[in-house]
């Protein structure tokens, strides 16, 4: 008989096994739940970032004047807009030392900070992220009223001109190429400034710049580096970059006016030929017919006596007006540019009772309708009146006249702008006839832009003839700036105001390195406001019953309804700054109101397209 013992597991054995298993499984369980939690947070963070991108794109694409309380677009609702505040930003080098702004004068005090403007926008709250695990009973009534699932986030947006002020102070906020470079620089900055309070530490932004924030989340310190070009803050003029060189939205005029100069010249010489033909018998009797019996001889004879006389005139009228108006709202616009040429000449005046002949002709340079929501801008590649493109010298007229004609639909709070642009290559330069603005003409045109501060000016050659006492004459010449007379047409509705003119003509840097326009040059100024009367050129007058030619103002009162006057003639952005300057920087901040312990701040700096 065989005895079998099968007592099984004792309670102690089971307890020991369970304990061992618990020890082995617990880390795995904890790790699993941690991974789930981390994954949920990661997904929520991505949802927040996606919503921040949506907010960012909205603020980038919306004009600042339209960012008002009650504005709604997709998931963006503006609840309140704070009064702009001035914020002081302290400047530091990448090694943590204090940055000192370059001085215009060695006697100036050191400056290591600047003041910029910031405007805070509070958006409507939104639910984002995880859908479960929420105790809505613990939420406030306002939070419970927000529909959807997820945590409640409050959102703020800050627009500031920090970058522009940095550039004006000869520095730029330093942006690192990637996260690793930025993190290494952050560690260096924190080592140089070992702050224990997290709220006062250096922070690495999403664009890899290194800054500190104050209690209102405004940048109060930044790591910067030098730049060596002059920069003008576009916001100081209420002016931004040209947004869209689209011929369906902007009137683009290139080269048309100067081609008409040649047309006018040919027509004018034709009028002289008519005078010669009408007086053929007298010319034959005077034995001078042989001097005028061909068009080329008439042209040559006229050139020998004219030589850039001040009696030539071209009047450009730039008109931007509403075409179709419904319920006092413009639905379409028309841009029209005309050139009216007038010349008062004494050539052959013996056949006009010794009085000057007055010849006038008008041409349309540009005319186009625009079916756009806003009144179109005008991009006009401009050059003064070329009297004779066959001359061996710079043959611009002494004077050129421009008038601007607008109405109440184009001079609104967001009016059309006229970009009056001087190209690098003008008629005089292409023909290698322009010289430096010195009497000896020793500098070739190729050097003008390199070493001549007057490159952006238009000059013409002026001749003086003096009897030499022996029956001959001494001919001398000098350069004189073309006088561009700028005026505007005031219509009988008395509601319009002149449009703002933006130009790179007649721009210089002043002692402070700022771009200015119409700086005085030898012999006078380029732009002259007014020029409304000139007895030599009757074609400059307008219809007194419907229009008045008004002197163009230096300033436009309450331009854009900002409550302040603006310059009426302003320089464009500095070419060197267009890639670095930002009209406004944008900071987007999200706060988790449902779970404040998990609150994080996501910060972005980027350009704000179209912001005022």
mmCIF file of C-alpha atoms in Angstrom, residues 33-416:
data_model
loop_
_atom_site.group_PDB
_atom_site.id
_atom_site.type_symbol
_atom_site.label_atom_id
_atom_site.label_comp_id
_atom_site.label_asym_id
_atom_site.label_seq_id
_atom_site.Cartn_x
_atom_site.Cartn_y
_atom_site.Cartn_z
ATOM 1 C CA UNK A 33 -0.411 54.529 -15.704
ATOM 2 C CA UNK A 34 2.352 57.134 -15.893
ATOM 3 C CA UNK A 35 2.714 56.497 -19.612
ATOM 4 C CA UNK A 36 -1.041 56.851 -20.074
ATOM 5 C CA UNK A 37 -1.033 60.091 -18.083
ATOM 6 C CA UNK A 38 1.972 61.431 -19.987
ATOM 7 C CA UNK A 39 0.386 60.510 -23.273
ATOM 8 C CA UNK A 40 -2.821 62.305 -22.300
ATOM 9 C CA UNK A 41 -0.883 65.398 -21.275
ATOM 10 C CA UNK A 42 1.129 65.265 -24.479
ATOM 11 C CA UNK A 43 -2.036 65.049 -26.541
ATOM 12 C CA UNK A 44 -3.535 67.926 -24.597
ATOM 13 C CA UNK A 45 -0.404 69.992 -25.067
ATOM 14 C CA UNK A 46 -0.605 69.414 -28.807
ATOM 15 C CA UNK A 47 -4.261 70.455 -28.824
ATOM 16 C CA UNK A 48 -3.287 73.658 -26.981
ATOM 17 C CA UNK A 49 -0.473 74.317 -29.451
ATOM 18 C CA UNK A 50 -2.835 73.786 -32.385
ATOM 19 C CA UNK A 51 -5.283 76.273 -30.887
ATOM 20 C CA UNK A 52 -2.435 78.711 -30.237
ATOM 21 C CA UNK A 53 -1.453 78.434 -33.906
ATOM 22 C CA UNK A 54 -5.035 79.236 -34.893
ATOM 23 C CA UNK A 55 -4.994 82.329 -32.668
ATOM 24 C CA UNK A 56 -1.568 83.302 -33.989
ATOM 25 C CA UNK A 57 -2.624 83.094 -37.619
ATOM 26 C CA UNK A 58 -5.702 85.184 -36.919
ATOM 27 C CA UNK A 59 -3.679 87.971 -35.295
ATOM 28 C CA UNK A 60 -1.073 87.778 -38.075
ATOM 29 C CA UNK A 61 -3.653 88.213 -40.818
ATOM 30 C CA UNK A 62 -5.908 90.849 -39.215
ATOM 31 C CA UNK A 63 -5.238 94.578 -39.302
ATOM 32 C CA UNK A 64 -4.691 96.024 -35.854
ATOM 33 C CA UNK A 65 -7.547 98.504 -36.192
ATOM 34 C CA UNK A 66 -9.921 95.539 -36.669
ATOM 35 C CA UNK A 67 -8.820 93.756 -33.489
ATOM 36 C CA UNK A 68 -11.652 95.121 -31.348
ATOM 37 C CA UNK A 69 -13.907 93.858 -28.569
ATOM 38 C CA UNK A 70 -16.566 91.519 -29.944
ATOM 39 C CA UNK A 71 -14.533 90.483 -32.977
ATOM 40 C CA UNK A 72 -15.294 86.827 -33.719
ATOM 41 C CA UNK A 73 -13.593 84.495 -36.176
ATOM 42 C CA UNK A 74 -13.622 80.698 -35.877
ATOM 43 C CA UNK A 75 -12.481 79.979 -32.307
ATOM 44 C CA UNK A 76 -11.211 83.526 -31.638
ATOM 45 C CA UNK A 77 -13.405 85.870 -29.632
ATOM 46 C CA UNK A 78 -11.952 89.118 -28.234
ATOM 47 C CA UNK A 79 -13.457 89.837 -24.802
ATOM 48 C CA UNK A 80 -11.419 92.907 -23.872
ATOM 49 C CA UNK A 81 -8.549 95.086 -25.074
ATOM 50 C CA UNK A 82 -6.377 96.756 -22.456
ATOM 51 C CA UNK A 83 -4.964 100.253 -22.775
ATOM 52 C CA UNK A 84 -1.463 100.097 -24.304
ATOM 53 C CA UNK A 85 1.278 100.273 -21.673
ATOM 54 C CA UNK A 86 4.945 101.199 -21.832
ATOM 55 C CA UNK A 87 7.347 98.445 -20.778
ATOM 56 C CA UNK A 88 11.062 98.773 -20.046
ATOM 57 C CA UNK A 89 13.246 96.045 -21.547
ATOM 58 C CA UNK A 90 16.765 95.625 -20.138
ATOM 59 C CA UNK A 91 19.392 94.409 -22.603
ATOM 60 C CA UNK A 92 22.086 91.759 -22.137
ATOM 61 C CA UNK A 93 24.835 90.140 -24.197
ATOM 62 C CA UNK A 94 24.812 86.362 -24.754
ATOM 63 C CA UNK A 95 27.470 85.948 -22.029
ATOM 64 C CA UNK A 96 25.153 87.558 -19.484
ATOM 65 C CA UNK A 97 26.894 90.944 -19.353
ATOM 66 C CA UNK A 98 24.946 94.180 -19.775
ATOM 67 C CA UNK A 99 24.534 95.295 -23.408
ATOM 68 C CA UNK A 100 25.332 98.966 -24.089
ATOM 69 C CA UNK A 101 23.599 100.528 -27.097
ATOM 70 C CA UNK A 102 25.945 102.215 -29.636
ATOM 71 C CA UNK A 103 26.193 105.995 -29.239
ATOM 72 C CA UNK A 104 25.576 108.606 -31.912
ATOM 73 C CA UNK A 105 27.764 110.995 -29.917
ATOM 74 C CA UNK A 106 30.616 109.831 -27.596
ATOM 75 C CA UNK A 107 29.420 112.317 -24.989
ATOM 76 C CA UNK A 108 26.006 110.635 -24.753
ATOM 77 C CA UNK A 109 25.327 108.559 -21.612
ATOM 78 C CA UNK A 110 25.345 104.774 -21.801
ATOM 79 C CA UNK A 111 21.959 103.227 -22.548
ATOM 80 C CA UNK A 112 21.234 99.579 -21.725
ATOM 81 C CA UNK A 113 17.455 99.479 -22.047
ATOM 82 C CA UNK A 114 14.593 100.891 -24.056
ATOM 83 C CA UNK A 115 10.860 101.372 -23.650
ATOM 84 C CA UNK A 116 8.390 99.664 -25.957
ATOM 85 C CA UNK A 117 4.599 99.568 -26.197
ATOM 86 C CA UNK A 118 2.466 96.501 -25.436
ATOM 87 C CA UNK A 119 -1.270 95.910 -25.821
ATOM 88 C CA UNK A 120 -3.017 92.997 -24.078
ATOM 89 C CA UNK A 121 -6.007 91.224 -25.637
ATOM 90 C CA UNK A 122 -8.157 88.863 -23.548
ATOM 91 C CA UNK A 123 -9.872 86.145 -25.590
ATOM 92 C CA UNK A 124 -12.869 84.019 -24.723
ATOM 93 C CA UNK A 125 -12.104 80.838 -22.753
ATOM 94 C CA UNK A 126 -12.200 77.485 -24.497
ATOM 95 C CA UNK A 127 -12.256 73.785 -23.560
ATOM 96 C CA UNK A 128 -9.273 71.794 -24.798
ATOM 97 C CA UNK A 129 -7.692 68.385 -24.234
ATOM 98 C CA UNK A 130 -8.851 65.412 -22.212
ATOM 99 C CA UNK A 131 -12.528 64.492 -22.295
ATOM 100 C CA UNK A 132 -12.789 62.473 -19.062
ATOM 101 C CA UNK A 133 -11.776 62.812 -15.459
ATOM 102 C CA UNK A 134 -13.344 66.237 -15.058
ATOM 103 C CA UNK A 135 -15.395 67.225 -12.043
ATOM 104 C CA UNK A 136 -17.513 69.961 -13.539
ATOM 105 C CA UNK A 137 -19.229 70.432 -10.179
ATOM 106 C CA UNK A 138 -15.940 71.927 -8.960
ATOM 107 C CA UNK A 139 -15.974 74.500 -11.751
ATOM 108 C CA UNK A 140 -17.322 78.008 -11.514
ATOM 109 C CA UNK A 141 -20.645 78.842 -13.164
ATOM 110 C CA UNK A 142 -18.766 80.699 -15.897
ATOM 111 C CA UNK A 143 -16.584 77.658 -16.570
ATOM 112 C CA UNK A 144 -19.589 75.311 -16.584
ATOM 113 C CA UNK A 145 -21.212 77.524 -19.235
ATOM 114 C CA UNK A 146 -18.395 76.752 -21.685
ATOM 115 C CA UNK A 147 -19.568 73.937 -23.928
ATOM 116 C CA UNK A 148 -17.580 70.921 -25.021
ATOM 117 C CA UNK A 149 -15.260 68.531 -23.223
ATOM 118 C CA UNK A 150 -11.809 69.060 -21.786
ATOM 119 C CA UNK A 151 -10.084 71.486 -19.483
ATOM 120 C CA UNK A 152 -10.977 75.180 -19.535
ATOM 121 C CA UNK A 153 -8.185 77.428 -20.785
ATOM 122 C CA UNK A 154 -8.064 81.208 -20.549
ATOM 123 C CA UNK A 155 -6.135 82.888 -23.366
ATOM 124 C CA UNK A 156 -4.352 86.209 -23.726
ATOM 125 C CA UNK A 157 -2.536 87.756 -26.673
ATOM 126 C CA UNK A 158 0.037 90.544 -26.441
ATOM 127 C CA UNK A 159 0.992 92.741 -29.393
ATOM 128 C CA UNK A 160 4.155 94.752 -28.871
ATOM 129 C CA UNK A 161 6.794 96.606 -30.865
ATOM 130 C CA UNK A 162 9.751 95.229 -28.916
ATOM 131 C CA UNK A 163 11.630 94.064 -32.015
ATOM 132 C CA UNK A 164 11.281 97.420 -33.742
ATOM 133 C CA UNK A 165 12.590 99.334 -30.740
ATOM 134 C CA UNK A 166 15.509 96.932 -30.453
ATOM 135 C CA UNK A 167 16.406 97.544 -34.098
ATOM 136 C CA UNK A 168 16.144 101.302 -33.633
ATOM 137 C CA UNK A 169 18.656 100.977 -30.791
ATOM 138 C CA UNK A 170 21.187 99.211 -33.029
ATOM 139 C CA UNK A 171 20.524 95.733 -31.665
ATOM 140 C CA UNK A 172 18.305 92.785 -32.444
ATOM 141 C CA UNK A 173 16.807 90.082 -30.251
ATOM 142 C CA UNK A 174 19.083 87.067 -30.716
ATOM 143 C CA UNK A 175 17.411 83.942 -32.108
ATOM 144 C CA UNK A 176 19.309 80.641 -31.983
ATOM 145 C CA UNK A 177 19.227 78.167 -34.841
ATOM 146 C CA UNK A 178 17.814 75.194 -32.934
ATOM 147 C CA UNK A 179 16.712 73.978 -29.520
ATOM 148 C CA UNK A 180 20.111 72.589 -28.505
ATOM 149 C CA UNK A 181 21.896 75.866 -29.247
ATOM 150 C CA UNK A 182 19.168 77.791 -27.471
ATOM 151 C CA UNK A 183 19.244 75.489 -24.426
ATOM 152 C CA UNK A 184 23.033 75.813 -24.148
ATOM 153 C CA UNK A 185 22.729 79.614 -24.328
ATOM 154 C CA UNK A 186 19.939 79.509 -21.724
ATOM 155 C CA UNK A 187 22.179 77.553 -19.344
ATOM 156 C CA UNK A 188 24.933 80.148 -19.849
ATOM 157 C CA UNK A 189 22.539 83.011 -19.116
ATOM 158 C CA UNK A 190 21.185 81.310 -15.985
ATOM 159 C CA UNK A 191 24.704 80.561 -14.763
ATOM 160 C CA UNK A 192 25.617 84.228 -15.151
ATOM 161 C CA UNK A 193 22.422 85.233 -13.345
ATOM 162 C CA UNK A 194 21.637 82.452 -10.798
ATOM 163 C CA UNK A 195 18.074 83.498 -9.950
ATOM 164 C CA UNK A 196 16.231 81.074 -7.640
ATOM 165 C CA UNK A 197 12.721 82.396 -8.270
ATOM 166 C CA UNK A 198 11.369 80.549 -11.365
ATOM 167 C CA UNK A 199 9.229 83.560 -12.259
ATOM 168 C CA UNK A 200 12.350 85.705 -12.596
ATOM 169 C CA UNK A 201 14.552 83.251 -14.484
ATOM 170 C CA UNK A 202 15.662 83.510 -18.088
ATOM 171 C CA UNK A 203 13.257 81.620 -20.400
ATOM 172 C CA UNK A 204 13.757 80.002 -23.809
ATOM 173 C CA UNK A 205 10.925 80.945 -26.186
ATOM 174 C CA UNK A 206 9.517 78.728 -28.902
ATOM 175 C CA UNK A 207 11.571 80.683 -31.441
ATOM 176 C CA UNK A 208 14.721 80.064 -29.381
ATOM 177 C CA UNK A 209 15.251 83.588 -28.116
ATOM 178 C CA UNK A 210 16.110 84.122 -24.443
ATOM 179 C CA UNK A 211 14.010 86.546 -22.426
ATOM 180 C CA UNK A 212 12.590 87.318 -18.986
ATOM 181 C CA UNK A 213 8.947 88.120 -18.322
ATOM 182 C CA UNK A 214 7.412 90.457 -15.769
ATOM 183 C CA UNK A 215 4.274 89.681 -13.780
ATOM 184 C CA UNK A 216 2.101 90.690 -16.772
ATOM 185 C CA UNK A 217 3.970 88.327 -19.114
ATOM 186 C CA UNK A 218 5.629 91.260 -20.895
ATOM 187 C CA UNK A 219 9.280 90.864 -21.861
ATOM 188 C CA UNK A 220 11.344 92.844 -19.349
ATOM 189 C CA UNK A 221 14.809 91.599 -20.397
ATOM 190 C CA UNK A 222 16.276 90.071 -23.549
ATOM 191 C CA UNK A 223 19.526 88.652 -24.914
ATOM 192 C CA UNK A 224 20.457 90.804 -27.929
ATOM 193 C CA UNK A 225 23.263 91.281 -30.441
ATOM 194 C CA UNK A 226 24.511 94.194 -32.569
ATOM 195 C CA UNK A 227 23.408 95.154 -36.063
ATOM 196 C CA UNK A 228 25.149 97.784 -38.191
ATOM 197 C CA UNK A 229 22.439 99.313 -40.402
ATOM 198 C CA UNK A 230 20.022 102.186 -39.902
ATOM 199 C CA UNK A 231 16.454 101.226 -39.131
ATOM 200 C CA UNK A 232 13.255 103.265 -38.956
ATOM 201 C CA UNK A 233 10.342 101.845 -37.007
ATOM 202 C CA UNK A 234 7.458 101.603 -39.523
ATOM 203 C CA UNK A 235 4.935 101.921 -36.692
ATOM 204 C CA UNK A 236 6.107 105.482 -36.081
ATOM 205 C CA UNK A 237 4.508 106.348 -39.424
ATOM 206 C CA UNK A 238 1.462 104.094 -39.119
ATOM 207 C CA UNK A 239 2.835 102.375 -42.201
ATOM 208 C CA UNK A 240 3.712 98.779 -42.998
ATOM 209 C CA UNK A 241 5.254 96.872 -45.830
ATOM 210 C CA UNK A 242 3.506 96.764 -49.152
ATOM 211 C CA UNK A 243 1.398 93.686 -48.560
ATOM 212 C CA UNK A 244 0.600 92.449 -52.032
ATOM 213 C CA UNK A 245 2.009 93.556 -55.397
ATOM 214 C CA UNK A 246 -1.014 92.123 -57.186
ATOM 215 C CA UNK A 247 -2.170 94.046 -60.247
ATOM 216 C CA UNK A 248 -5.777 93.108 -59.452
ATOM 217 C CA UNK A 249 -5.522 94.811 -56.046
ATOM 218 C CA UNK A 250 -2.937 97.552 -56.589
ATOM 219 C CA UNK A 251 -2.370 99.983 -59.446
ATOM 220 C CA UNK A 252 1.163 99.201 -60.681
ATOM 221 C CA UNK A 253 2.584 101.821 -63.056
ATOM 222 C CA UNK A 254 6.075 101.354 -64.467
ATOM 223 C CA UNK A 255 7.779 103.365 -67.181
ATOM 224 C CA UNK A 256 4.602 104.693 -68.819
ATOM 225 C CA UNK A 257 5.153 108.351 -67.961
ATOM 226 C CA UNK A 258 8.654 108.631 -69.385
ATOM 227 C CA UNK A 259 7.601 106.911 -72.607
ATOM 228 C CA UNK A 260 4.927 109.607 -72.970
ATOM 229 C CA UNK A 261 7.613 112.257 -72.532
ATOM 230 C CA UNK A 262 9.036 111.126 -75.850
ATOM 231 C CA UNK A 263 5.548 111.114 -77.381
ATOM 232 C CA UNK A 264 4.963 114.661 -76.169
ATOM 233 C CA UNK A 265 8.345 115.779 -77.476
ATOM 234 C CA UNK A 266 7.591 114.402 -80.937
ATOM 235 C CA UNK A 267 4.134 116.031 -80.916
ATOM 236 C CA UNK A 268 5.633 119.313 -79.749
ATOM 237 C CA UNK A 269 8.295 119.307 -82.495
ATOM 238 C CA UNK A 270 5.436 118.590 -84.899
ATOM 239 C CA UNK A 271 3.715 121.780 -83.714
ATOM 240 C CA UNK A 272 6.927 123.703 -84.437
ATOM 241 C CA UNK A 273 6.985 122.166 -87.917
ATOM 242 C CA UNK A 274 3.449 123.507 -88.435
ATOM 243 C CA UNK A 275 4.619 127.012 -87.465
ATOM 244 C CA UNK A 276 7.532 126.709 -89.883
ATOM 245 C CA UNK A 277 5.243 125.484 -92.693
ATOM 246 C CA UNK A 278 2.778 128.313 -92.080
ATOM 247 C CA UNK A 279 5.556 130.885 -92.372
ATOM 248 C CA UNK A 280 7.541 129.274 -95.183
ATOM 249 C CA UNK A 281 7.518 132.351 -97.415
ATOM 250 C CA UNK A 282 8.859 134.614 -94.648
ATOM 251 C CA UNK A 283 11.607 132.121 -93.855
ATOM 252 C CA UNK A 284 12.571 131.884 -97.533
ATOM 253 C CA UNK A 285 12.655 135.658 -97.767
ATOM 254 C CA UNK A 286 14.934 135.768 -94.713
ATOM 255 C CA UNK A 287 17.108 133.075 -96.284
ATOM 256 C CA UNK A 288 16.566 130.813 -93.204
ATOM 257 C CA UNK A 289 14.222 128.249 -94.745
ATOM 258 C CA UNK A 290 17.153 125.882 -95.290
ATOM 259 C CA UNK A 291 17.610 125.754 -91.494
ATOM 260 C CA UNK A 292 14.075 124.373 -90.945
ATOM 261 C CA UNK A 293 13.115 122.390 -94.029
ATOM 262 C CA UNK A 294 13.281 118.984 -92.205
ATOM 263 C CA UNK A 295 12.012 117.788 -88.842
ATOM 264 C CA UNK A 296 15.535 116.986 -87.699
ATOM 265 C CA UNK A 297 16.715 120.499 -88.535
ATOM 266 C CA UNK A 298 13.779 121.952 -86.559
ATOM 267 C CA UNK A 299 14.663 119.691 -83.639
ATOM 268 C CA UNK A 300 18.328 120.723 -83.768
ATOM 269 C CA UNK A 301 17.515 124.430 -84.055
ATOM 270 C CA UNK A 302 15.153 124.208 -81.104
ATOM 271 C CA UNK A 303 17.669 122.306 -78.984
ATOM 272 C CA UNK A 304 20.349 124.927 -79.677
ATOM 273 C CA UNK A 305 18.117 127.651 -78.223
ATOM 274 C CA UNK A 306 16.281 125.743 -75.502
ATOM 275 C CA UNK A 307 18.808 123.853 -73.386
ATOM 276 C CA UNK A 308 16.480 122.887 -70.568
ATOM 277 C CA UNK A 309 14.525 126.113 -70.270
ATOM 278 C CA UNK A 310 12.352 126.429 -67.175
ATOM 279 C CA UNK A 311 9.272 126.941 -69.327
ATOM 280 C CA UNK A 312 8.555 123.243 -69.713
ATOM 281 C CA UNK A 313 5.948 121.614 -67.474
ATOM 282 C CA UNK A 314 4.391 118.214 -66.882
ATOM 283 C CA UNK A 315 1.452 117.835 -64.522
ATOM 284 C CA UNK A 316 0.735 114.288 -63.269
ATOM 285 C CA UNK A 317 -2.698 113.787 -61.727
ATOM 286 C CA UNK A 318 -3.120 110.606 -59.664
ATOM 287 C CA UNK A 319 -6.802 109.948 -59.052
ATOM 288 C CA UNK A 320 -8.132 107.223 -56.724
ATOM 289 C CA UNK A 321 -11.920 107.360 -56.441
ATOM 290 C CA UNK A 322 -14.955 105.191 -55.906
ATOM 291 C CA UNK A 323 -16.660 104.025 -59.094
ATOM 292 C CA UNK A 324 -19.771 102.220 -57.801
ATOM 293 C CA UNK A 325 -21.413 103.314 -54.553
ATOM 294 C CA UNK A 326 -24.330 101.472 -52.924
ATOM 295 C CA UNK A 327 -25.924 102.794 -49.723
ATOM 296 C CA UNK A 328 -23.023 105.196 -49.322
ATOM 297 C CA UNK A 329 -20.534 102.307 -49.477
ATOM 298 C CA UNK A 330 -18.027 101.908 -52.290
ATOM 299 C CA UNK A 331 -18.241 98.610 -54.181
ATOM 300 C CA UNK A 332 -15.542 99.330 -56.770
ATOM 301 C CA UNK A 333 -12.854 101.907 -57.444
ATOM 302 C CA UNK A 334 -11.083 103.543 -60.372
ATOM 303 C CA UNK A 335 -7.436 104.565 -60.492
ATOM 304 C CA UNK A 336 -6.529 106.986 -63.246
ATOM 305 C CA UNK A 337 -3.221 108.740 -63.889
ATOM 306 C CA UNK A 338 -2.915 111.446 -66.523
ATOM 307 C CA UNK A 339 -0.050 113.586 -67.781
ATOM 308 C CA UNK A 340 -0.690 117.129 -69.015
ATOM 309 C CA UNK A 341 2.270 118.729 -70.780
ATOM 310 C CA UNK A 342 2.569 122.479 -71.208
ATOM 311 C CA UNK A 343 5.388 124.486 -72.732
ATOM 312 C CA UNK A 344 5.648 128.234 -73.093
ATOM 313 C CA UNK A 345 8.365 128.863 -75.696
ATOM 314 C CA UNK A 346 9.833 131.832 -77.513
ATOM 315 C CA UNK A 347 11.244 129.881 -80.473
ATOM 316 C CA UNK A 348 9.935 131.511 -83.696
ATOM 317 C CA UNK A 349 7.891 133.951 -81.589
ATOM 318 C CA UNK A 350 8.390 136.600 -84.279
ATOM 319 C CA UNK A 351 5.477 134.875 -85.980
ATOM 320 C CA UNK A 352 3.296 135.282 -82.864
ATOM 321 C CA UNK A 353 3.624 139.045 -82.315
ATOM 322 C CA UNK A 354 6.801 138.397 -80.317
ATOM 323 C CA UNK A 355 4.674 136.712 -77.631
ATOM 324 C CA UNK A 356 5.406 133.199 -76.340
ATOM 325 C CA UNK A 357 3.650 130.273 -77.917
ATOM 326 C CA UNK A 358 1.836 128.019 -75.420
ATOM 327 C CA UNK A 359 1.525 124.372 -76.437
ATOM 328 C CA UNK A 360 -0.484 121.875 -74.336
ATOM 329 C CA UNK A 361 -1.308 118.197 -74.732
ATOM 330 C CA UNK A 362 -2.763 115.582 -72.353
ATOM 331 C CA UNK A 363 -2.310 111.808 -72.232
ATOM 332 C CA UNK A 364 -3.706 108.991 -70.094
ATOM 333 C CA UNK A 365 -0.916 107.000 -68.479
ATOM 334 C CA UNK A 366 -3.028 104.465 -66.590
ATOM 335 C CA UNK A 367 -6.710 103.694 -66.018
ATOM 336 C CA UNK A 368 -8.087 100.592 -64.319
ATOM 337 C CA UNK A 369 -11.125 99.570 -62.274
ATOM 338 C CA UNK A 370 -10.681 97.569 -59.070
ATOM 339 C CA UNK A 371 -13.446 95.374 -57.635
ATOM 340 C CA UNK A 372 -11.891 95.174 -54.175
ATOM 341 C CA UNK A 373 -13.221 95.536 -50.640
ATOM 342 C CA UNK A 374 -10.768 98.297 -49.793
ATOM 343 C CA UNK A 375 -9.593 101.204 -51.902
ATOM 344 C CA UNK A 376 -6.482 100.249 -53.890
ATOM 345 C CA UNK A 377 -2.977 101.551 -53.347
ATOM 346 C CA UNK A 378 -0.892 102.975 -56.187
ATOM 347 C CA UNK A 379 2.655 101.787 -56.893
ATOM 348 C CA UNK A 380 4.125 104.376 -59.266
ATOM 349 C CA UNK A 381 7.675 104.030 -60.617
ATOM 350 C CA UNK A 382 8.282 107.751 -60.976
ATOM 351 C CA UNK A 383 10.788 109.891 -62.835
ATOM 352 C CA UNK A 384 10.638 113.653 -63.484
ATOM 353 C CA UNK A 385 9.768 115.051 -66.892
ATOM 354 C CA UNK A 386 12.501 114.213 -69.454
ATOM 355 C CA UNK A 387 12.594 117.090 -71.921
ATOM 356 C CA UNK A 388 14.959 115.499 -74.413
ATOM 357 C CA UNK A 389 16.250 111.957 -74.208
ATOM 358 C CA UNK A 390 18.668 112.688 -77.056
ATOM 359 C CA UNK A 391 20.553 115.306 -75.053
ATOM 360 C CA UNK A 392 24.172 114.796 -74.112
ATOM 361 C CA UNK A 393 23.471 115.982 -70.568
ATOM 362 C CA UNK A 394 20.904 115.326 -67.847
ATOM 363 C CA UNK A 395 17.793 116.781 -69.411
ATOM 364 C CA UNK A 396 15.135 116.735 -66.701
ATOM 365 C CA UNK A 397 12.889 119.782 -66.519
ATOM 366 C CA UNK A 398 13.553 122.184 -63.664
ATOM 367 C CA UNK A 399 10.046 121.604 -62.308
ATOM 368 C CA UNK A 400 7.635 118.691 -62.154
ATOM 369 C CA UNK A 401 4.090 118.815 -60.790
ATOM 370 C CA UNK A 402 2.056 116.074 -59.074
ATOM 371 C CA UNK A 403 -1.507 116.389 -57.822
ATOM 372 C CA UNK A 404 -3.460 113.786 -55.847
ATOM 373 C CA UNK A 405 -7.209 113.469 -56.313
ATOM 374 C CA UNK A 406 -9.223 111.371 -53.839
ATOM 375 C CA UNK A 407 -12.733 111.190 -52.438
ATOM 376 C CA UNK A 408 -14.299 110.276 -49.119
ATOM 377 C CA UNK A 409 -14.318 106.585 -50.077
ATOM 378 C CA UNK A 410 -10.558 106.434 -50.647
ATOM 379 C CA UNK A 411 -9.428 108.722 -47.810
ATOM 380 C CA UNK A 412 -11.135 106.741 -45.063
ATOM 381 C CA UNK A 413 -9.694 105.390 -41.799
ATOM 382 C CA UNK A 414 -7.756 102.909 -43.938
ATOM 383 C CA UNK A 415 -6.956 105.103 -46.958
ATOM 384 C CA UNK A 416 -5.158 104.333 -50.158
#
